[in-house]
Coordinates of N, CA and C in Angstrom, one line a residue:
Chain A
Q1 N 42.4 -225.0 -50.9 CA 43.3 -226.0 -51.5 C 44.7 -225.5 -51.3
K2 N 45.6 -226.4 -50.9 CA 47.0 -226.1 -50.7 C 47.6 -225.8 -52.0
E3 N 48.6 -225.0 -52.0 CA 49.4 -224.7 -53.3 C 50.0 -226.0 -53.8
V4 N 50.6 -226.8 -52.9 CA 51.3 -228.0 -53.2 C 50.9 -229.1 -52.4
E5 N 50.6 -230.2 -53.0 CA 50.1 -231.4 -52.3 C 51.1 -232.5 -52.5
Q6 N 51.5 -233.2 -51.4 CA 52.5 -234.3 -51.5 C 52.0 -235.4 -50.5
D7 N 52.0 -236.6 -51.0 CA 51.6 -237.7 -50.1 C 52.8 -237.9 -49.1
P8 N 52.4 -237.9 -47.8 CA 53.5 -238.0 -46.8 C 54.1 -239.4 -46.6
G9 N 53.4 -240.4 -47.2 CA 53.9 -241.8 -47.0 C 53.5 -242.3 -45.6
P10 N 54.3 -243.1 -45.0 CA 55.6 -243.5 -45.4 C 55.7 -244.5 -46.5
L11 N 56.8 -244.5 -47.2 CA 57.0 -245.4 -48.3 C 58.1 -246.3 -48.0
S12 N 57.9 -247.6 -48.1 CA 59.0 -248.5 -47.8 C 59.2 -249.5 -49.0
V13 N 60.4 -249.6 -49.5 CA 60.7 -250.4 -50.7 C 61.9 -251.2 -50.5
P14 N 62.1 -252.3 -51.2 CA 63.3 -253.1 -51.1 C 64.4 -252.5 -51.9
E15 N 65.6 -252.7 -51.4 CA 66.8 -252.2 -52.2 C 66.7 -252.7 -53.6
G16 N 67.1 -251.7 -54.5 CA 67.1 -252.0 -55.9 C 65.8 -251.6 -56.6
A17 N 64.7 -251.3 -55.9 CA 63.5 -251.0 -56.5 C 63.5 -249.6 -57.1
I18 N 62.5 -249.4 -58.0 CA 62.4 -248.0 -58.6 C 61.3 -247.3 -57.7
V19 N 61.7 -246.1 -57.3 CA 60.8 -245.3 -56.4 C 60.2 -244.2 -57.2
S20 N 58.9 -244.0 -57.0 CA 58.3 -242.8 -57.6 C 57.7 -241.9 -56.6
L21 N 58.1 -240.7 -56.6 CA 57.6 -239.7 -55.6 C 56.9 -238.6 -56.4
N22 N 55.8 -238.1 -55.9 CA 54.9 -237.2 -56.7 C 54.4 -236.0 -55.9
C23 N 54.2 -235.0 -56.6 CA 53.5 -233.8 -56.1 C 52.5 -233.2 -57.1
T24 N 51.5 -232.6 -56.6 CA 50.6 -231.9 -57.5 C 50.5 -230.5 -57.0
Y25 N 50.1 -229.6 -57.9 CA 50.1 -228.2 -57.5 C 48.9 -227.5 -58.2
S26 N 48.6 -226.3 -57.7 CA 47.4 -225.6 -58.2 C 47.8 -224.3 -59.0
N27 N 49.0 -223.8 -58.8 CA 49.3 -222.5 -59.3 C 50.0 -222.6 -60.7
S28 N 49.4 -222.3 -61.7 CA 50.0 -222.4 -63.1 C 51.2 -221.5 -63.3
A29 N 51.4 -220.5 -62.4 CA 52.5 -219.6 -62.6 C 53.9 -220.2 -62.2
F30 N 53.8 -221.3 -61.5 CA 55.1 -221.9 -61.1 C 56.0 -222.3 -62.3
Q31 N 57.3 -221.9 -62.2 CA 58.2 -222.2 -63.2 C 59.4 -223.1 -62.8
Y32 N 59.7 -223.0 -61.5 CA 60.8 -223.8 -61.0 C 60.3 -224.9 -60.1
F33 N 60.7 -226.1 -60.4 CA 60.2 -227.3 -59.7 C 61.4 -228.0 -59.1
M34 N 61.5 -228.1 -57.8 CA 62.7 -228.5 -57.0 C 62.4 -229.8 -56.3
W35 N 63.4 -230.6 -56.1 CA 63.3 -231.8 -55.2 C 64.5 -231.7 -54.2
Y36 N 64.1 -231.8 -53.0 CA 65.1 -231.8 -51.9 C 65.0 -233.2 -51.2
R37 N 66.2 -233.6 -50.7 CA 66.3 -234.7 -49.8 C 66.7 -234.2 -48.4
Q38 N 66.0 -234.7 -47.4 CA 66.3 -234.3 -46.1 C 66.5 -235.5 -45.2
Y39 N 67.7 -235.6 -44.7 CA 68.0 -236.6 -43.7 C 67.5 -236.1 -42.3
S40 N 67.3 -237.1 -41.4 CA 66.8 -236.7 -40.1 C 67.8 -235.7 -39.4
R41 N 67.3 -234.6 -38.9 CA 68.0 -233.6 -38.1 C 69.0 -232.9 -39.0
K42 N 68.8 -232.8 -40.3 CA 69.6 -232.1 -41.2 C 68.8 -231.1 -42.1
G43 N 69.4 -230.1 -42.7 CA 68.7 -229.3 -43.6 C 68.4 -229.9 -44.9
P44 N 67.4 -229.5 -45.7 CA 67.2 -230.0 -47.0 C 68.3 -229.8 -47.9
E45 N 68.6 -230.8 -48.8 CA 69.7 -230.8 -49.7 C 69.0 -230.8 -51.1
L46 N 69.4 -229.9 -52.0 CA 68.8 -229.8 -53.3 C 69.3 -231.0 -54.1
L47 N 68.4 -231.8 -54.6 CA 68.8 -232.9 -55.5 C 68.8 -232.5 -57.0
M48 N 67.8 -231.8 -57.4 CA 67.7 -231.3 -58.7 C 66.5 -230.4 -58.9
Y49 N 66.5 -229.6 -59.9 CA 65.4 -228.8 -60.2 C 65.1 -228.8 -61.7
T50 N 63.9 -228.5 -62.1 CA 63.5 -228.4 -63.5 C 62.9 -227.1 -63.7
Y51 N 63.2 -226.5 -64.8 CA 62.6 -225.2 -65.2 C 61.5 -225.5 -66.3
S52 N 60.3 -225.1 -66.0 CA 59.2 -225.3 -66.9 C 58.9 -226.8 -67.0
S53 N 58.5 -227.2 -68.2 CA 58.1 -228.6 -68.3 C 59.3 -229.5 -68.7
G54 N 59.1 -230.8 -68.7 CA 60.1 -231.7 -69.3 C 60.7 -232.6 -68.2
N55 N 61.7 -233.3 -68.7 CA 62.5 -234.2 -67.9 C 63.9 -233.8 -67.6
K56 N 64.4 -234.2 -66.5 CA 65.8 -234.0 -66.2 C 66.4 -235.2 -65.5
E57 N 67.5 -235.6 -65.9 CA 68.1 -236.8 -65.3 C 69.5 -236.5 -64.7
D58 N 69.7 -237.1 -63.6 CA 71.0 -236.9 -62.9 C 71.4 -238.3 -62.2
G59 N 72.2 -239.1 -62.8 CA 72.5 -240.3 -62.3 C 71.3 -241.2 -62.1
R60 N 71.0 -241.6 -60.9 CA 69.8 -242.5 -60.7 C 68.5 -241.8 -60.5
F61 N 68.6 -240.5 -60.5 CA 67.4 -239.6 -60.3 C 66.9 -239.0 -61.6
T62 N 65.6 -239.0 -61.8 CA 64.9 -238.4 -62.9 C 63.8 -237.6 -62.4
A63 N 63.7 -236.3 -62.8 CA 62.6 -235.4 -62.4 C 61.8 -235.2 -63.7
Q64 N 60.5 -235.2 -63.5 CA 59.6 -235.0 -64.6 C 58.6 -233.9 -64.2
V65 N 58.2 -233.0 -65.1 CA 57.2 -232.0 -64.9 C 56.2 -232.1 -66.0
D66 N 54.9 -232.2 -65.6 CA 53.8 -232.1 -66.5 C 53.0 -230.9 -66.2
K67 N 53.2 -229.8 -66.8 CA 52.5 -228.6 -66.5 C 51.0 -228.6 -66.8
S68 N 50.7 -229.4 -67.9 CA 49.3 -229.5 -68.3 C 48.5 -230.2 -67.2
S69 N 49.1 -231.1 -66.5 CA 48.4 -231.8 -65.4 C 48.7 -231.2 -64.0
K70 N 49.7 -230.3 -64.0 CA 50.1 -229.7 -62.7 C 50.6 -230.9 -61.8
Y71 N 51.5 -231.6 -62.3 CA 52.0 -232.8 -61.6 C 53.5 -233.0 -61.9
I72 N 54.2 -233.2 -60.8 CA 55.7 -233.4 -60.9 C 56.0 -234.8 -60.2
S73 N 57.1 -235.4 -60.7 CA 57.5 -236.6 -60.2 C 59.0 -236.7 -60.1
L74 N 59.5 -237.5 -59.1 CA 60.9 -237.8 -59.0 C 61.0 -239.3 -58.9
F75 N 61.8 -239.9 -59.9 CA 62.0 -241.3 -59.9 C 63.5 -241.6 -59.4
I76 N 63.6 -242.6 -58.6 CA 64.9 -243.1 -58.1 C 65.0 -244.5 -58.6
R77 N 66.0 -244.7 -59.4 CA 66.3 -246.0 -59.9 C 67.3 -246.7 -59.0
D78 N 67.2 -248.1 -59.0 CA 68.2 -248.9 -58.2 C 68.4 -248.3 -56.8
S79 N 67.3 -248.2 -56.1 CA 67.3 -247.5 -54.8 C 68.2 -248.2 -53.8
Q80 N 68.9 -247.4 -53.0 CA 69.8 -247.8 -52.0 C 69.4 -247.5 -50.6
P81 N 69.8 -248.2 -49.6 CA 69.5 -247.8 -48.2 C 69.9 -246.4 -47.9
S82 N 70.9 -245.9 -48.5 CA 71.3 -244.5 -48.2 C 70.3 -243.5 -48.8
D83 N 69.4 -243.9 -49.6 CA 68.3 -243.0 -50.2 C 67.2 -242.8 -49.1
S84 N 67.3 -243.6 -48.1 CA 66.3 -243.5 -47.0 C 66.3 -242.1 -46.4
A85 N 65.2 -241.3 -46.6 CA 65.2 -239.9 -46.2 C 63.8 -239.4 -46.4
T86 N 63.6 -238.1 -46.1 CA 62.3 -237.5 -46.5 C 62.6 -236.6 -47.7
Y87 N 61.7 -236.7 -48.7 CA 61.9 -236.0 -50.0 C 60.8 -234.9 -50.1
L88 N 61.3 -233.7 -50.2 CA 60.4 -232.6 -50.3 C 60.4 -232.0 -51.7
C89 N 59.2 -231.8 -52.2 CA 59.1 -231.0 -53.5 C 58.9 -229.6 -53.1
A90 N 59.3 -228.7 -54.0 CA 59.1 -227.3 -53.8 C 59.0 -226.6 -55.2
M91 N 58.3 -225.4 -55.2 CA 58.0 -224.8 -56.4 C 58.1 -223.3 -56.2
S92 N 58.4 -222.6 -57.3 CA 58.4 -221.1 -57.3 C 58.2 -220.6 -58.6
S93 N 57.9 -219.3 -58.7 CA 57.8 -218.6 -60.0 C 59.0 -217.6 -59.9
T94 N 58.8 -216.4 -59.7 CA 59.9 -215.4 -59.5 C 59.6 -214.8 -58.2
G95 N 60.6 -214.0 -57.7 CA 60.3 -213.4 -56.4 C 60.6 -214.2 -55.2
N96 N 60.1 -213.9 -54.1 CA 60.4 -214.5 -52.8 C 59.5 -215.6 -52.4
Q97 N 58.6 -216.0 -53.2 CA 57.6 -217.0 -52.8 C 58.0 -218.4 -53.2
F98 N 58.2 -219.3 -52.2 CA 58.5 -220.7 -52.4 C 57.5 -221.5 -51.7
Y99 N 57.0 -222.6 -52.4 CA 56.0 -223.4 -51.8 C 56.5 -224.8 -51.7
F100 N 56.3 -225.4 -50.5 CA 56.9 -226.8 -50.2 C 55.8 -227.8 -50.0
G101 N 56.0 -229.0 -50.5 CA 55.1 -230.1 -50.1 C 55.5 -230.5 -48.6
T102 N 54.7 -231.4 -48.1 CA 54.8 -231.8 -46.7 C 56.0 -232.8 -46.6
G103 N 56.4 -233.4 -47.7 CA 57.5 -234.3 -47.7 C 57.0 -235.8 -47.6
T104 N 57.7 -236.6 -48.3 CA 57.4 -238.1 -48.3 C 58.6 -238.8 -47.7
S105 N 58.3 -239.6 -46.6 CA 59.3 -240.3 -45.9 C 59.5 -241.7 -46.7
L106 N 60.8 -241.9 -47.1 CA 61.1 -243.1 -47.8 C 62.1 -244.0 -47.0
T107 N 61.8 -245.2 -46.9 CA 62.8 -246.2 -46.3 C 63.1 -247.2 -47.4
V108 N 64.4 -247.4 -47.6 CA 64.8 -248.5 -48.5 C 65.4 -249.6 -47.7
I109 N 64.8 -250.8 -47.8 CA 65.2 -251.9 -46.9 C 66.3 -252.7 -47.6
P110 N 67.4 -253.0 -46.9 CA 68.5 -253.8 -47.5 C 68.0 -255.2 -47.8
Chain B
G1 N 76.3 -226.9 -55.9 CA 75.6 -225.7 -55.6 C 76.3 -224.8 -54.6
A2 N 75.8 -223.7 -54.4 CA 76.3 -222.8 -53.4 C 76.1 -223.3 -52.0
V3 N 76.9 -222.9 -51.0 CA 76.9 -223.4 -49.7 C 76.4 -222.3 -48.7
V4 N 75.5 -222.7 -47.9 CA 75.0 -221.9 -46.8 C 75.5 -222.6 -45.5
S5 N 76.2 -221.8 -44.6 CA 76.7 -222.4 -43.4 C 75.9 -221.9 -42.2
Q6 N 75.4 -222.8 -41.4 CA 74.6 -222.4 -40.3 C 75.2 -222.8 -39.0
H7 N 75.1 -222.0 -38.0 CA 75.8 -222.3 -36.7 C 75.0 -221.7 -35.5
P8 N 74.8 -222.3 -34.4 CA 75.3 -223.7 -34.1 C 74.3 -224.7 -34.7
S9 N 74.8 -225.9 -34.7 CA 73.9 -227.0 -35.2 C 72.9 -227.5 -34.1
W10 N 73.3 -227.3 -32.9 CA 72.5 -227.8 -31.8 C 72.8 -226.9 -30.6
V11 N 71.8 -226.4 -30.0 CA 71.9 -225.6 -28.8 C 70.8 -225.9 -27.8
I12 N 71.3 -225.9 -26.5 CA 70.4 -226.2 -25.4 C 70.5 -224.9 -24.5
C13 N 69.4 -224.4 -24.1 CA 69.4 -223.2 -23.2 C 68.3 -223.3 -22.2
K14 N 68.5 -222.4 -21.2 CA 67.5 -222.4 -20.1 C 66.3 -221.4 -20.5
S15 N 65.2 -221.7 -20.0 CA 64.0 -220.8 -20.3 C 64.3 -219.4 -19.8
G16 N 64.0 -218.5 -20.7 CA 64.2 -217.1 -20.4 C 65.5 -216.5 -21.0
T17 N 66.4 -217.3 -21.5 CA 67.6 -216.8 -22.1 C 67.4 -216.6 -23.6
S18 N 68.3 -215.9 -24.2 CA 68.3 -215.6 -25.6 C 69.3 -216.4 -26.4
V19 N 69.0 -216.8 -27.5 CA 69.9 -217.7 -28.4 C 70.0 -217.0 -29.7
K20 N 71.3 -217.0 -30.2 CA 71.5 -216.4 -31.6 C 71.9 -217.5 -32.5
I21 N 71.3 -217.6 -33.7 CA 71.7 -218.5 -34.7 C 72.2 -217.7 -35.9
E22 N 73.4 -218.2 -36.4 CA 74.0 -217.5 -37.5 C 73.9 -218.2 -38.8
C23 N 73.7 -217.5 -39.9 CA 73.5 -218.1 -41.2 C 74.5 -217.3 -42.2
R24 N 75.4 -218.0 -42.8 CA 76.4 -217.4 -43.6 C 76.4 -218.0 -45.0
S25 N 76.4 -217.1 -46.0 CA 76.5 -217.6 -47.4 C 78.0 -217.6 -47.7
L26 N 78.5 -218.8 -48.1 CA 79.9 -218.9 -48.4 C 80.2 -218.7 -49.9
D27 N 81.1 -217.8 -50.2 CA 81.6 -217.5 -51.5 C 80.5 -217.0 -52.4
F28 N 79.4 -216.5 -51.8 CA 78.5 -215.7 -52.6 C 77.7 -214.7 -51.7
Q29 N 77.2 -213.7 -52.4 CA 76.4 -212.7 -51.6 C 74.9 -213.0 -51.7
A30 N 74.3 -212.8 -50.6 CA 72.9 -213.1 -50.5 C 72.2 -211.9 -49.9
T31 N 71.5 -211.1 -50.8 CA 70.8 -210.0 -50.3 C 69.5 -210.4 -49.6
T32 N 69.1 -211.6 -49.9 CA 67.9 -212.1 -49.2 C 68.1 -213.4 -48.7
M33 N 67.8 -213.7 -47.4 CA 67.8 -215.0 -46.8 C 66.5 -215.3 -46.2
F34 N 66.2 -216.6 -46.1 CA 64.9 -217.0 -45.6 C 65.1 -217.8 -44.3
W35 N 64.3 -217.6 -43.3 CA 64.3 -218.4 -42.1 C 63.1 -219.3 -42.0
Y36 N 63.3 -220.6 -41.8 CA 62.2 -221.5 -41.7 C 62.3 -222.2 -40.3
R37 N 61.1 -222.7 -39.9 CA 61.0 -223.5 -38.7 C 60.4 -224.8 -39.1
Q38 N 60.9 -225.9 -38.5 CA 60.3 -227.2 -38.9 C 60.1 -228.0 -37.6
F39 N 58.8 -228.4 -37.5 CA 58.5 -229.3 -36.4 C 58.6 -230.8 -36.8
P40 N 58.8 -231.7 -35.9 CA 59.1 -233.1 -36.3 C 58.0 -233.6 -37.2
K41 N 58.5 -234.2 -38.3 CA 57.6 -234.9 -39.3 C 56.7 -233.9 -40.0
Q42 N 57.1 -232.6 -40.0 CA 56.3 -231.6 -40.7 C 57.1 -230.9 -41.7
S43 N 56.5 -230.2 -42.6 CA 57.2 -229.5 -43.6 C 57.8 -228.2 -43.1
L44 N 58.4 -227.4 -43.9 CA 59.0 -226.2 -43.6 C 58.0 -225.1 -43.4
M45 N 58.1 -224.3 -42.4 CA 57.2 -223.1 -42.2 C 58.1 -221.9 -42.3
L46 N 57.8 -221.0 -43.3 CA 58.5 -219.8 -43.4 C 58.2 -218.9 -42.2
M47 N 59.3 -218.4 -41.6 CA 59.1 -217.5 -40.5 C 59.2 -216.0 -41.0
A48 N 60.3 -215.8 -41.7 CA 60.6 -214.4 -42.1 C 61.5 -214.4 -43.3
T49 N 61.5 -213.3 -44.0 CA 62.4 -213.1 -45.1 C 63.4 -212.0 -44.7
S50 N 64.7 -212.3 -44.7 CA 65.7 -211.4 -44.2 C 66.3 -210.6 -45.4
N51 N 66.3 -209.3 -45.3 CA 66.8 -208.4 -46.4 C 68.0 -207.6 -45.9
E52 N 69.1 -207.7 -46.6 CA 70.3 -207.0 -46.3 C 70.1 -205.5 -46.2
G53 N 70.4 -205.0 -45.1 CA 70.3 -203.5 -44.9 C 69.0 -203.0 -44.6
S54 N 68.0 -203.8 -44.5 CA 66.7 -203.3 -44.2 C 66.0 -204.3 -43.2
K55 N 64.7 -204.0 -42.8 CA 64.0 -204.8 -41.9 C 63.5 -206.1 -42.5
A56 N 63.5 -207.1 -41.7 CA 63.0 -208.4 -42.2 C 61.5 -208.3 -42.4
T57 N 61.0 -209.2 -43.3 CA 59.5 -209.3 -43.5 C 59.1 -210.6 -42.8
Y58 N 58.2 -210.4 -41.8 CA 57.8 -211.6 -41.0 C 56.4 -212.1 -41.6
E59 N 56.3 -213.4 -41.4 CA 55.0 -214.0 -41.8 C 54.0 -213.8 -40.7
Q60 N 52.8 -213.9 -41.2 CA 51.7 -213.7 -40.2 C 51.8 -214.7 -39.1
G61 N 51.6 -214.2 -37.9 CA 51.6 -215.1 -36.7 C 53.0 -215.2 -36.1
V62 N 54.1 -214.7 -36.7 CA 55.4 -214.8 -36.2 C 55.7 -213.5 -35.4
E63 N 56.1 -213.7 -34.1 CA 56.3 -212.5 -33.3 C 57.7 -211.9 -33.6
K64 N 57.6 -210.7 -34.1 CA 58.8 -209.9 -34.4 C 59.8 -209.7 -33.2
D65 N 59.2 -209.5 -32.1 CA 60.0 -209.2 -30.9 C 60.6 -210.4 -30.3
K66 N 60.0 -211.5 -30.6 CA 60.6 -212.8 -30.1 C 61.7 -213.3 -31.0
F67 N 61.5 -213.2 -32.3 CA 62.4 -213.7 -33.3 C 63.0 -212.6 -34.0
L68 N 64.2 -212.1 -33.5 CA 64.8 -210.9 -34.1 C 65.7 -211.4 -35.2
I69 N 65.6 -210.7 -36.3 CA 66.4 -211.0 -37.5 C 67.2 -209.8 -37.9
N70 N 68.5 -210.1 -38.1 CA 69.4 -209.0 -38.5 C 70.2 -209.5 -39.7
H71 N 70.2 -208.7 -40.7 CA 71.0 -209.0 -42.0 C 71.9 -207.9 -42.3
A72 N 73.0 -207.8 -41.5 CA 73.8 -206.6 -41.5 C 74.8 -206.6 -42.7
S73 N 75.1 -207.8 -43.3 CA 76.0 -207.9 -44.4 C 75.5 -208.8 -45.5
L74 N 76.1 -208.8 -46.6 CA 75.6 -209.6 -47.7 C 75.9 -211.1 -47.5
T75 N 76.6 -211.4 -46.5 CA 76.9 -212.8 -46.3 C 76.5 -213.4 -44.9
L76 N 75.8 -212.5 -44.1 CA 75.5 -213.0 -42.8 C 74.1 -212.5 -42.4
S77 N 73.2 -213.4 -42.0 CA 71.9 -213.1 -41.4 C 71.9 -213.9 -40.0
T78 N 71.3 -213.2 -39.0 CA 71.2 -213.9 -37.7 C 69.8 -213.9 -37.3
L79 N 69.4 -214.9 -36.6 CA 68.1 -215.1 -35.9 C 68.4 -215.2 -34.4
T80 N 67.8 -214.3 -33.7 CA 67.9 -214.4 -32.2 C 66.5 -214.7 -31.6
V81 N 66.5 -215.8 -30.9 CA 65.3 -216.1 -30.2 C 65.4 -215.5 -28.8
T82 N 64.6 -214.5 -28.5 CA 64.7 -213.8 -27.3 C 63.8 -214.4 -26.2
S83 N 64.2 -214.4 -25.0 CA 63.5 -215.0 -23.8 C 62.8 -216.3 -24.3
A84 N 63.7 -217.2 -24.6 CA 63.2 -218.5 -25.1 C 62.4 -219.3 -24.1
H85 N 61.4 -220.0 -24.6 CA 60.6 -220.8 -23.7 C 60.5 -222.2 -24.4
P86 N 60.1 -223.2 -23.6 CA 60.1 -224.6 -24.2 C 59.3 -224.7 -25.5
E87 N 58.3 -223.9 -25.7 CA 57.5 -224.0 -26.9 C 58.3 -223.5 -28.1
D88 N 59.4 -222.8 -27.9 CA 60.3 -222.3 -29.0 C 61.2 -223.4 -29.4
S89 N 61.3 -224.5 -28.7 CA 62.1 -225.6 -29.1 C 61.7 -226.1 -30.5
S90 N 62.6 -226.2 -31.4 CA 62.3 -226.5 -32.8 C 63.6 -226.6 -33.6
F91 N 63.4 -226.9 -34.8 CA 64.5 -227.0 -35.8 C 64.4 -225.8 -36.7
Y92 N 65.4 -224.9 -36.7 CA 65.4 -223.7 -37.4 C 66.4 -223.8 -38.6
I93 N 66.0 -223.4 -39.8 CA 66.8 -223.6 -41.0 C 66.8 -222.3 -41.8
C94 N 68.0 -221.9 -42.2 CA 68.0 -220.7 -43.1 C 68.3 -221.2 -44.5
S95 N 68.0 -220.3 -45.4 CA 68.3 -220.6 -46.8 C 68.5 -219.3 -47.6
A96 N 69.0 -219.5 -48.8 CA 69.3 -218.4 -49.7 C 69.1 -218.9 -51.1
R97 N 68.9 -218.0 -52.1 CA 68.8 -218.4 -53.5 C 70.2 -218.8 -53.9
D98 N 70.2 -219.9 -54.6 CA 71.5 -220.5 -55.1 C 71.9 -219.9 -56.4
P99 N 73.0 -219.1 -56.4 CA 73.4 -218.4 -57.6 C 74.1 -219.3 -58.6
L100 N 74.4 -220.5 -58.2 CA 75.1 -221.4 -59.1 C 74.2 -222.3 -59.9
Q101 N 72.9 -222.2 -59.7 CA 71.9 -223.0 -60.4 C 71.4 -222.2 -61.6
G102 N 71.9 -222.6 -62.8 CA 71.4 -222.0 -64.0 C 72.2 -220.8 -64.4
P103 N 72.3 -220.6 -65.7 CA 73.1 -219.5 -66.3 C 72.7 -218.1 -65.9
S104 N 71.4 -217.9 -65.7 CA 71.0 -216.6 -65.3 C 70.4 -216.5 -63.9
G105 N 70.7 -217.6 -63.1 CA 70.2 -217.5 -61.7 C 68.8 -218.0 -61.6
A106 N 68.7 -219.3 -61.4 CA 67.3 -219.9 -61.2 C 66.8 -219.5 -59.8
N107 N 65.5 -219.5 -59.7 CA 64.9 -219.2 -58.4 C 64.8 -220.5 -57.6
V108 N 65.9 -220.9 -57.1 CA 66.1 -222.2 -56.4 C 66.8 -221.9 -55.1
L109 N 66.3 -222.5 -54.0 CA 66.9 -222.3 -52.7 C 68.0 -223.3 -52.4
T110 N 69.0 -222.9 -51.6 CA 69.9 -223.8 -51.0 C 69.8 -223.5 -49.5
F111 N 69.9 -224.6 -48.7 CA 69.6 -224.5 -47.3 C 70.9 -224.7 -46.5
G112 N 70.8 -224.2 -45.3 CA 71.8 -224.5 -44.3 C 71.5 -225.8 -43.6
A113 N 72.4 -226.3 -42.8 CA 72.2 -227.6 -42.2 C 71.2 -227.6 -41.0
G114 N 70.8 -226.5 -40.6 CA 69.8 -226.4 -39.6 C 70.4 -226.3 -38.2
S115 N 69.6 -225.7 -37.3 CA 69.9 -225.5 -35.9 C 68.8 -226.1 -35.0
R116 N 69.2 -227.0 -34.2 CA 68.2 -227.6 -33.3 C 68.2 -226.9 -32.0
L117 N 67.2 -226.3 -31.6 CA 67.1 -225.5 -30.3 C 66.2 -226.3 -29.4
T118 N 66.8 -226.5 -28.2 CA 66.1 -227.2 -27.1 C 66.1 -226.2 -25.9
V119 N 64.9 -225.8 -25.5 CA 64.8 -224.9 -24.3 C 64.3 -225.7 -23.1
L120 N 65.0 -225.6 -22.1 CA 64.7 -226.4 -20.9 C 63.8 -225.6 -19.9

């Protein structure tokens, strides 16, 4: 079983829709839960991270962590064409081990 | 967040030549940097962990002699692809822990913009 599972999509939504991106994981030791956005031919850009459980909101983006279910989500409200990218989830505990999902490709159609 | 600068962003070379990619942490010191490789439409694959002043730690299956990593200062790590071949063509990305995330330093990575290597 992979440490982190993420549906690769692709996901296509109309502009203005609410987007839900999700990852599941198996290691209960993970403490940091990250979401990255990666445009084509660019490095991943950190959108937000959450420490332990709970929600975090930043503008149109909301990250949720449910440690009991080992499930994390990223919600994008009022999606824009500029949100079209690949979204990677990542997790870590302490030390040098970081685990990444395979990424979900999102297209927001004007 | 903190910024990691990577150069060059794109390089084309002939088979058999060597190519060096630089990764710099701007305005912060990075004792550890990570080098990833990414194939089209795939996730990040960790190649090696670069440690300032000591040898890099390579992941299983990564050839140490082909992918030379040097971390000579707290702000610079380099990856040299030696005797490059077409199968080495890929997107290489470096990263470091972001010291600006969280009051006590969260274990969160910040990435460079990546370097696209094409070997002819």
